[in-house]
Structures are given as C-alpha cells and as structure tokens.
Short mmCIF file of C-alpha atoms in Angstrom, two decimals:
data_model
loop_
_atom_site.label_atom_id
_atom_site.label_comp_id
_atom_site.label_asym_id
_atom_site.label_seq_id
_atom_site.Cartn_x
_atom_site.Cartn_y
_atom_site.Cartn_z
CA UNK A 1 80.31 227.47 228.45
CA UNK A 2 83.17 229.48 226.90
CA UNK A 3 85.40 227.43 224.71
CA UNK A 4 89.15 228.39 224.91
CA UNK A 5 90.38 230.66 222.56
CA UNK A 6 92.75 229.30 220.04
CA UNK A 7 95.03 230.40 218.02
CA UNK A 8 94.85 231.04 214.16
CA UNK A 9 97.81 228.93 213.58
CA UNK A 10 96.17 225.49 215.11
CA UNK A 11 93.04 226.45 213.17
CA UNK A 12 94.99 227.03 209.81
CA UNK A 13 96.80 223.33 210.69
CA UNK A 14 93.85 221.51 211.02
CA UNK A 15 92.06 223.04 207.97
CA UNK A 16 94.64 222.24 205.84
CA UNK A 17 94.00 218.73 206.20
CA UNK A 18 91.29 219.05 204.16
CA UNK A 19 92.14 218.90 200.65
CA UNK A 20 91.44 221.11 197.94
CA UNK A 21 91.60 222.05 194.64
CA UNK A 22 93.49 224.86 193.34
CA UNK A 23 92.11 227.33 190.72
CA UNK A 24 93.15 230.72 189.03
CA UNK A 25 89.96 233.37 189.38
CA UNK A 26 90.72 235.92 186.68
CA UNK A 27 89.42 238.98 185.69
CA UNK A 28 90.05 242.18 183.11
CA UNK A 29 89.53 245.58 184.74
CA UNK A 30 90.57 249.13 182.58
CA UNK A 31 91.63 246.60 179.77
CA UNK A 32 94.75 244.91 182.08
CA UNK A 33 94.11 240.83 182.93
CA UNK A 34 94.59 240.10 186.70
CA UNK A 35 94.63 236.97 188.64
CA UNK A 36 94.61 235.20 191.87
CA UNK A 37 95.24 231.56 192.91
CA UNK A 38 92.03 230.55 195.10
CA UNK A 39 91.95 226.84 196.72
CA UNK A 40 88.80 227.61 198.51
CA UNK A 41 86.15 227.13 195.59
CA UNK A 42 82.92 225.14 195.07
CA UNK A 43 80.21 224.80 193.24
CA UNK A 44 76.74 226.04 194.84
CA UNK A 45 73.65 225.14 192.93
CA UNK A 46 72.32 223.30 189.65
CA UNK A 47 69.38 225.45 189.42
CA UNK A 48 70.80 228.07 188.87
CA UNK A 49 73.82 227.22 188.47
CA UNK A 50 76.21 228.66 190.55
CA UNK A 51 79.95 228.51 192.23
CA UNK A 52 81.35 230.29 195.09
CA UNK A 53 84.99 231.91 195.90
CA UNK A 54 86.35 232.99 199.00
CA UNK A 55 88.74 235.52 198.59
CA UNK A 56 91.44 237.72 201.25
CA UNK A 57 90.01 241.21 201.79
CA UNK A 58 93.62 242.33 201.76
CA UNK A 59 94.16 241.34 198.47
CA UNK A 60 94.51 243.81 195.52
CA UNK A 61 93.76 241.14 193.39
CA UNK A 62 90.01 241.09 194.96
CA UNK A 63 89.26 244.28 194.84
CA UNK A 64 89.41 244.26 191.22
CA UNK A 65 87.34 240.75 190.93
CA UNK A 66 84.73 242.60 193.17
CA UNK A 67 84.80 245.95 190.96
CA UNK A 68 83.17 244.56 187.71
CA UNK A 69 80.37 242.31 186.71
CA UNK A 70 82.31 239.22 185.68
CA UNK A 71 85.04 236.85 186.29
CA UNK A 72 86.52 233.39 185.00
CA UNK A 73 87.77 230.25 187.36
CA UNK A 74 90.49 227.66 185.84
CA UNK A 75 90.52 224.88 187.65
CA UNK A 76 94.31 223.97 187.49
CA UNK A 77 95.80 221.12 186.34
CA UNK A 78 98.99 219.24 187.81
CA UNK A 79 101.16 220.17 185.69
CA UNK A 80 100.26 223.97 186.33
CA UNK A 81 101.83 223.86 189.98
CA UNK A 82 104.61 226.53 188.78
CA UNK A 83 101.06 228.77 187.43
CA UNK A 84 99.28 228.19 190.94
CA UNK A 85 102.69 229.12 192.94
CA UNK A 86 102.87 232.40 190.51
CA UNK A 87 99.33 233.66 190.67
CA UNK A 88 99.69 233.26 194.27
CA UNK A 89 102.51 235.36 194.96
CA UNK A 90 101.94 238.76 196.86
CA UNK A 91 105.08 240.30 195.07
CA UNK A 92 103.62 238.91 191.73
CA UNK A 93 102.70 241.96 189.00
CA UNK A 94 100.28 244.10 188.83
CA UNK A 95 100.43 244.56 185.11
CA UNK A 96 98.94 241.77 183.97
CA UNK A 97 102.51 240.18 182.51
CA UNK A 98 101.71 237.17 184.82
CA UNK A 99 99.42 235.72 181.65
CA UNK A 100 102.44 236.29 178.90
CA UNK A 101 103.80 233.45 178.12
CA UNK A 102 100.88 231.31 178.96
CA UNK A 103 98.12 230.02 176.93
CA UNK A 104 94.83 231.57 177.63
CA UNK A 105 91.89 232.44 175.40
CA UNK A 106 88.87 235.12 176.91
CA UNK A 107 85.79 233.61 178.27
CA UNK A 108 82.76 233.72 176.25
CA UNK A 109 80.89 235.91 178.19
CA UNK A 110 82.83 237.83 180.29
CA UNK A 111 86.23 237.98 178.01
CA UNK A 112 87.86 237.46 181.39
CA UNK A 113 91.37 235.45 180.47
CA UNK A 114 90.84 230.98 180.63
CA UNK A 115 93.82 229.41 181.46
CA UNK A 116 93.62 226.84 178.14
CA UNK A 117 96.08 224.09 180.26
CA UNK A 118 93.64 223.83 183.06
CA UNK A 119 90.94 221.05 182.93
CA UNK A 120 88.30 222.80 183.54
CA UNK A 121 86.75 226.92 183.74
CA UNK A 122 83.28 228.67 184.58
CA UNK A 123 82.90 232.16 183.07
CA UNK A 124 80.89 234.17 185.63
CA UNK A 125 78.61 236.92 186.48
CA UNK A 126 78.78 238.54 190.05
CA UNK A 127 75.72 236.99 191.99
CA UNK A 128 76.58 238.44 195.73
CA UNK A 129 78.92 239.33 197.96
CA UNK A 130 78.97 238.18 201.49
CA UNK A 131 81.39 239.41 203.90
CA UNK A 132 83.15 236.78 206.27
CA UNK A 133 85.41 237.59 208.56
CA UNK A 134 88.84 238.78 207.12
CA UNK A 135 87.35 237.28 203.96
CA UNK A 136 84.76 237.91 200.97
CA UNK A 137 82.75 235.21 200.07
CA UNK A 138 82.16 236.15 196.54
CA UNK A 139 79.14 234.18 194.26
CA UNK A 140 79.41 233.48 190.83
CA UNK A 141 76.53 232.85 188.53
CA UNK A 142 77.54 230.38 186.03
CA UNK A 143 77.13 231.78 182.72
CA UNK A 144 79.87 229.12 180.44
CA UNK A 145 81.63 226.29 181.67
CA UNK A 146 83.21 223.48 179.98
CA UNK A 147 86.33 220.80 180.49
CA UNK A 148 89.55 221.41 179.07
CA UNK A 149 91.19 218.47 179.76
CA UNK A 150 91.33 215.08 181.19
CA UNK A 151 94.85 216.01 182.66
CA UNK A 152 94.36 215.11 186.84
CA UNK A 153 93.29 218.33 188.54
CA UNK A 154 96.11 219.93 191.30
CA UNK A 155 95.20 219.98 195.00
CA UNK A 156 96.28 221.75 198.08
CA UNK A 157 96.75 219.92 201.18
CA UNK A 158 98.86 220.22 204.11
CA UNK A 159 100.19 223.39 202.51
CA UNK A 160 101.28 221.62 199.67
CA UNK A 161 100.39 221.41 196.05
CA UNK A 162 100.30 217.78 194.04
CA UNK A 163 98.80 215.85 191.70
CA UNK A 164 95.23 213.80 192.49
CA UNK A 165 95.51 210.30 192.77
CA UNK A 166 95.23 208.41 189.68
CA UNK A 167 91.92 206.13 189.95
CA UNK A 168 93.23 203.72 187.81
CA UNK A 169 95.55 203.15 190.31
CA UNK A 170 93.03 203.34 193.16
CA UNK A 171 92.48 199.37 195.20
CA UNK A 172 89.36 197.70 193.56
CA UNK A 173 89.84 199.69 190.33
CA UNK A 174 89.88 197.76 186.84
CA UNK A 175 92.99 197.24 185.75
#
C-alpha cells in the first residue's frame, strides 16, 4: 500500500502545531561568536546526560557548530522574541555583531557565548552527528548547565513566537 505523496507545505502545517521552545545554539569558531535560533531541541539522556539539535544542512551557521568540539544552547526567554527573530534571520551577520549589544558571558567549558537573559543554557561537547534528511541531527554531551532565570520560557507554535502560559493562571492552580 503506497500512501499518497504529500506535499512539504501540509507536513510543515501540521508540525507546527506542536509547540516548541525556542533556543539560540552558539558557538566560537577562528575567535568570531556565531549563532542560530533552533526550536527543534530536547534533552536525550540522564545518564549521560545529553541534548539533541536538529539543525538545516543549508545553513552556514551549522557548518560552523559542526566544525569544532563544542557548543552552548540558551533556552530563550519571552522577552527575547526580538533575539530569537534576529538569530534566525538568513540575511543576519556573519561577523559575529549579532551578540553586541546583548548580554552574554562564555560557557564554562566550551567559552561558546550564553545568552545571560535566557532562563536556561547547556554548554556542550559534540557527541554525534546523524544525518536526516535535509537536516543534521547534531548530539550534545552535556558538560554545564544551569537556570538563568525564572522569566517564562518563549515557544514556537503555529509559526509564531509567544510567551508560555503562566501556571498560576492555569484552572485548578492555587491562587
């Protein structure tokens, strides 16, 4: 039984009802920072720990995450919409202006830039590399991690970016 082919499009639309977060994967290569917005993201394994990254082989941006040993994820914040929107860009630069201006620190392992307004970051060695399609599924292996804030994370859905639902807010939550 052959199923009917269909199109990318319908795919893309029905995927995107699934909501995600939305993080920065950073990375510095010949001394120069570079970074990506990535909503497809999760964390693998507890023991060890890892997190995975699936990334657009015709990105620029990912060949230089998969040239080195190490990279950082910020897990974005809410307020950080204007941040996701930039680091997404195709016609962003190259030069690694995109972090002036914005308050980072390097991870502790890796020195890769942290994006200090996000709530959250792993600092990662490559584990693998998996190819997938037009994509690279690319595994991290945890090496620091820690929150940055209790600000609610920013999610993707429906091709568009907003704020998570505040639980306090949520029916049957104390009020």
């Amino acid at each position: 039984m052959r199923l009917p082919e269909l199109p990318a499009t319908e795919f893309r639309r029905s995927a995107g009802r699934f909501p995600t977060g939305v993080t920065v994967l950073s990375c510095v290569r010949d001394g120069q920072a570079h970074g990506m917005t990535v909503n497809a993201f999760s964390t693998v394994s507890l023991d060890p720990l890892l997190v995975l990254a699936v990334l657009g082989n015709d990105s620029l941006t990912t060949r230089r995450l998969l040239a080195g040993g190490g990279f950082a994820v910020t897990v974005l914040s809410a307020r950080q919409e204007p941040t996701a929107r930039a680091f997404a860009d195709r016609a962003r630069a190259r030069d690694g202006s995109l972090f002036d201006g914005l308050a980072h620190t390097p991870a502790p392992v890796t020195g890769s830039p942290v994006l200090t307004d996000g709530i959250a970051y792993f600092d990662c060695a490559i584990d693998a590399v998996h190819p997938a399609g037009d994509h690279t599924i690319l595994v991290g292996a945890v090496r620091a991690f820690g929150p940055l804030s209790e600000e609610p994370a920013l999610l993707f859905s429906r091709s568009r970016l907003g704020a998570e639902p505040d639980p306090a807010s949520a029916p049957g939550s104390p009020k």
